[in-house]
Amino acid sequence: MEPKEATGKENMGTKKKNLTFLRPRLYMLERRKTDTVVESTVSGDHSGTLRRSQSDRTEYNQKLQEKMTPQAGGSASESLTQEEEHQMQRMMAKRSKIIKELIQTEKDYLNDLELCIKEVVQPLRNKQIDRLDVDSLFSNIESVHQISAKLLSLLEEATTDVEPAMQVIGEIFLQIKGPLEDIYKIYCYHHDEAHSVLESYEKEEELKQHLSLCIQSLK
């Protein structure tokens, strides 16, 4: 075999591996062209709203479908082998499961926050009990609830009526990381203080009874 001919076959093998490796990344780069957009709707509110037109979705789906479907008459180096296709399918199935579990976890967390605010925080505020500082005890839990609801809304929007292979959620966390950090920074900063306040309240029988009633309502 001539050296040039051998080098040509090696290059073709390398190109085939590179195409296989780069294909998923090309999908992600193509996705970013019609990525979700977060706009600020309230002054000082970084959470924003998701905006993505149906035409953007349709156009993106068509482009990605064309890339995923091997063209008739294409060279063998551009088509995936059966083993590679099975591996890709397993990866996408695992990815889809992780995204579903992530969204379900956010739903459960948001539900817990709503119960706590409805059955504990609001009743204690309404009672206006002397010596019981609700804000010190629960910090900015309402803000935590709001940003959690926004995150869940963005995740659901990015995955509803979108093929699993085309669902991109990493950008959502990048977009919302600012408000998440701002809100949880406050919550975490006051956590130890809130724990100490709770311990002091539990030493007073009257305050302890009020807290116990709220816990019972949660159960």
mmCIF file of N, CA and C in Angstrom, residues 22 43 62 74 98 120 144 157 164 204:
data_model
loop_
_atom_site.group_PDB
_atom_site.id
_atom_site.type_symbol
_atom_site.label_atom_id
_atom_site.label_comp_id
_atom_site.label_asym_id
_atom_site.label_seq_id
_atom_site.Cartn_x
_atom_site.Cartn_y
_atom_site.Cartn_z
ATOM 1 N N LEU A 22 -18.607 14.918 17.167
ATOM 2 C CA LEU A 22 -19.090 16.298 17.056
ATOM 3 C C LEU A 22 -20.584 16.412 16.817
ATOM 4 N N SER A 43 -38.952 45.941 37.486
ATOM 5 C CA SER A 43 -37.700 46.566 37.896
ATOM 6 C C SER A 43 -37.143 45.872 39.118
ATOM 7 N N GLN A 62 -37.193 21.301 12.578
ATOM 8 C CA GLN A 62 -36.944 20.866 11.209
ATOM 9 C C GLN A 62 -35.451 20.767 10.923
ATOM 10 N N GLY A 74 -25.506 9.434 0.970
ATOM 11 C CA GLY A 74 -24.380 10.023 1.679
ATOM 12 C C GLY A 74 -23.258 9.014 1.825
ATOM 13 N N ILE A 98 -33.214 11.888 33.565
ATOM 14 C CA ILE A 98 -32.638 12.834 34.520
ATOM 15 C C ILE A 98 -33.408 14.149 34.505
ATOM 16 N N VAL A 120 -48.080 27.474 58.027
ATOM 17 C CA VAL A 120 -47.245 27.881 59.162
ATOM 18 C C VAL A 120 -46.993 29.393 59.168
ATOM 19 N N VAL A 144 -37.974 32.850 48.200
ATOM 20 C CA VAL A 144 -37.495 31.526 47.786
ATOM 21 C C VAL A 144 -38.589 30.804 47.006
ATOM 22 N N GLU A 157 -41.513 24.915 30.490
ATOM 23 C CA GLU A 157 -41.643 25.541 29.179
ATOM 24 C C GLU A 157 -40.618 24.986 28.196
ATOM 25 N N PRO A 164 -37.254 14.958 23.343
ATOM 26 C CA PRO A 164 -36.212 14.810 24.361
ATOM 27 C C PRO A 164 -34.822 15.185 23.877
ATOM 28 N N GLU A 204 -40.356 28.319 75.481
ATOM 29 C CA GLU A 204 -41.517 29.013 76.023
ATOM 30 C C GLU A 204 -42.771 28.229 75.661
#
